[in-house]
Coordinates of C-alpha atoms in Angstrom, one line a residue:
M1 CA 33.8 19.5 -13.9
A2 CA 31.5 22.5 -14.0
W3 CA 31.8 22.8 -10.2
L4 CA 35.5 23.7 -10.6
I5 CA 34.4 26.8 -12.4
A6 CA 31.2 27.5 -10.3
L7 CA 32.9 27.2 -6.9
P8 CA 35.5 30.0 -7.3
L9 CA 33.0 32.1 -9.2
G10 CA 30.4 31.7 -6.4
L11 CA 33.0 32.6 -3.7
A12 CA 34.1 35.7 -5.7
I13 CA 30.5 36.8 -6.0
V14 CA 29.8 36.3 -2.3
Y15 CA 33.0 38.2 -1.4
L16 CA 32.3 41.1 -3.7
A17 CA 28.6 41.3 -2.6
A18 CA 29.7 41.4 1.1
R19 CA 32.4 44.0 0.4
Y20 CA 30.7 46.4 -2.0
G21 CA 27.1 47.6 -1.6
R22 CA 26.9 48.8 -5.2
F23 CA 28.0 45.4 -6.6
R24 CA 25.3 43.8 -4.3
S25 CA 22.6 46.0 -5.7
W26 CA 22.9 44.7 -9.2
I27 CA 24.1 41.1 -8.6
E28 CA 21.1 40.1 -6.6
P29 CA 18.6 40.5 -9.5
V30 CA 21.1 38.9 -11.9
L31 CA 21.5 35.8 -9.6
S32 CA 17.8 35.6 -9.1
I33 CA 17.2 35.4 -12.8
A34 CA 20.0 32.9 -13.2
V35 CA 18.5 30.6 -10.5
A36 CA 15.1 30.9 -12.1
L37 CA 16.5 30.0 -15.5
G38 CA 18.4 27.1 -14.0
L39 CA 15.3 25.7 -12.3
S40 CA 13.3 26.1 -15.6
V41 CA 16.0 24.2 -17.5
A42 CA 16.0 21.4 -14.8
F43 CA 12.2 21.2 -15.0
L44 CA 12.3 20.9 -18.8
V45 CA 14.9 18.2 -18.7
W46 CA 12.9 16.3 -16.1
L47 CA 9.7 16.7 -18.2
N48 CA 11.5 15.5 -21.3
E49 CA 12.8 12.4 -19.5
A50 CA 9.4 11.6 -18.1
A51 CA 7.7 11.8 -21.5
P52 CA 5.9 8.6 -22.6
D53 CA 8.1 8.2 -25.7
K54 CA 9.4 4.9 -24.3
A55 CA 7.7 1.6 -25.0
P56 CA 4.5 1.2 -23.0
E57 CA 4.6 -0.8 -19.8
P58 CA 3.1 -4.3 -20.2
A59 CA -0.4 -4.7 -18.9
P60 CA -0.7 -6.3 -15.5
N61 CA -1.3 -10.1 -15.5
R62 CA -5.0 -10.9 -15.8
P63 CA -6.5 -13.4 -13.4
A64 CA -6.3 -16.9 -14.7
A65 CA -9.5 -17.8 -16.7
G66 CA -11.7 -20.1 -14.8
L67 CA -10.8 -19.1 -11.2
T68 CA -13.6 -17.2 -9.5
V69 CA -14.6 -16.3 -5.9
A70 CA -17.1 -19.1 -6.1
D71 CA -14.3 -21.7 -6.6
I72 CA -12.8 -21.0 -3.2
T73 CA -14.6 -22.5 -0.1
L74 CA -13.6 -21.6 3.4
R75 CA -14.0 -24.3 6.1
D76 CA -13.2 -24.8 9.8
M77 CA -13.1 -21.1 10.4
A78 CA -12.1 -20.2 14.0
F79 CA -11.9 -16.7 15.5
E80 CA -9.9 -16.2 18.7
P81 CA -9.2 -13.0 20.6
N82 CA -5.5 -12.1 20.3
E83 CA -3.2 -10.7 23.0
T84 CA -3.8 -7.2 21.6
E85 CA -7.2 -5.6 22.2
R86 CA -9.5 -5.4 19.1
T87 CA -7.3 -8.0 17.3
F88 CA -8.4 -11.5 16.5
R89 CA -6.6 -14.5 15.2
V90 CA -8.4 -16.2 12.3
R91 CA -7.7 -19.8 11.3
G92 CA -9.3 -21.8 8.6
T93 CA -8.9 -24.0 5.5
A94 CA -9.2 -22.8 1.9
A95 CA -10.4 -25.4 -0.6
N96 CA -9.9 -24.8 -4.3
A97 CA -12.6 -26.4 -6.5
S98 CA -11.1 -25.1 -9.7
D99 CA -8.4 -26.7 -11.9
V100 CA -6.3 -23.4 -11.7
T101 CA -3.8 -22.9 -8.8
L102 CA -4.9 -20.3 -6.4
E103 CA -2.1 -17.7 -5.6
Y104 CA -3.9 -15.5 -3.1
F105 CA -7.3 -14.4 -1.9
R106 CA -8.8 -11.6 0.1
L107 CA -10.8 -12.5 3.1
T108 CA -13.4 -10.0 4.2
V109 CA -14.8 -10.5 7.7
T110 CA -17.6 -8.5 9.4
L111 CA -17.9 -8.5 13.2
E112 CA -21.3 -8.0 14.9
D113 CA -22.3 -8.0 18.5
C114 CA -25.5 -9.9 19.0
P115 CA -26.7 -10.1 22.6
Q116 CA -30.3 -11.3 22.8
D117 CA -30.5 -11.5 19.0
A118 CA -30.2 -7.7 18.6
C119 CA -27.2 -7.4 16.4
K120 CA -25.1 -4.2 16.2
R121 CA -22.4 -4.0 13.5
I122 CA -18.9 -3.4 15.0
G123 CA -16.8 -3.3 11.9
E124 CA -15.3 -5.0 8.9
D125 CA -11.7 -5.9 8.0
T126 CA -10.1 -7.4 4.9
A127 CA -6.9 -9.5 4.9
L128 CA -4.8 -10.5 2.0
I129 CA -4.1 -14.3 2.3
L130 CA -1.0 -15.4 0.4
L131 CA -1.8 -19.0 -0.1
R132 CA -0.8 -21.3 -2.9
V133 CA -3.6 -24.0 -3.3
P134 CA -3.4 -26.2 -6.4
G135 CA -6.6 -27.1 -8.1
G136 CA -8.8 -29.6 -6.3
Q137 CA -6.8 -29.3 -3.0
N138 CA -7.1 -27.4 0.2
R139 CA -4.6 -25.7 2.6
P140 CA -4.8 -24.3 6.1
F141 CA -4.3 -20.5 6.6
E142 CA -4.0 -18.1 9.5
T143 CA -4.2 -14.3 9.7
F144 CA -5.0 -11.5 12.1
L145 CA -7.9 -9.0 11.9
T146 CA -8.5 -5.7 13.7
F147 CA -11.8 -4.2 14.5
P148 CA -12.5 -0.6 15.7
Y149 CA -14.4 -0.5 18.9
R150 CA -13.8 1.2 22.2
P151 CA -12.6 -1.0 25.1
D152 CA -15.8 -0.4 27.0
E153 CA -17.8 -1.7 23.9
A154 CA -16.1 -5.1 23.5
P155 CA -18.5 -7.6 21.9
T156 CA -20.2 -9.9 24.4
A157 CA -21.8 -12.2 21.8
P158 CA -19.7 -11.9 18.6
K159 CA -21.2 -13.0 15.3
W160 CA -18.7 -13.5 12.4
T161 CA -19.7 -13.2 8.8
Y162 CA -16.9 -13.9 6.3
R163 CA -16.5 -14.1 2.5
V164 CA -13.8 -14.4 -0.1
S165 CA -13.8 -11.0 -1.9
E166 CA -11.1 -11.4 -4.5
V167 CA -9.0 -14.3 -5.9
R168 CA -5.9 -14.5 -8.1
G169 CA -4.9 -17.7 -9.8
A170 CA -1.6 -18.7 -11.4
G171 CA -1.6 -18.5 -15.2
R172 CA -1.1 -21.8 -17.1
R173 CA 2.5 -22.4 -18.1

């Protein structure tokens, strides 16, 4: 409803400022101060609403006790060049040796080029694998990884090193 008052008042101020130079000379500082005060009030309202007087957010879920990186074993890992340069399709099977259900894990892969046993590191990539694996079972997975190398430096004898770098298990219910 305030706009019903502000709109005609604003139009009147613009008209008088355009029509009379003397009016313009004193209305400009008054409007500048009014805008500065309005912005200050808006900032204080925003600051008051963002204050931490509300109940604290609950802590994020902790990983399930008993599930560690050592509980996840990767088998049958296959690395295939993808249609896009520098991208590889990775397939494998994740086995869960724990009694806690695995929700996801991070797979970290390092690519090296090893012609004549002289290895040169090309890069490393980490993929988040969303895979639900109940305790004592295994599931296949597939993902894509990208490695930074120039097209003229494509690996001729690729060597893959991989590891599970993080796990998250489902809490007991």
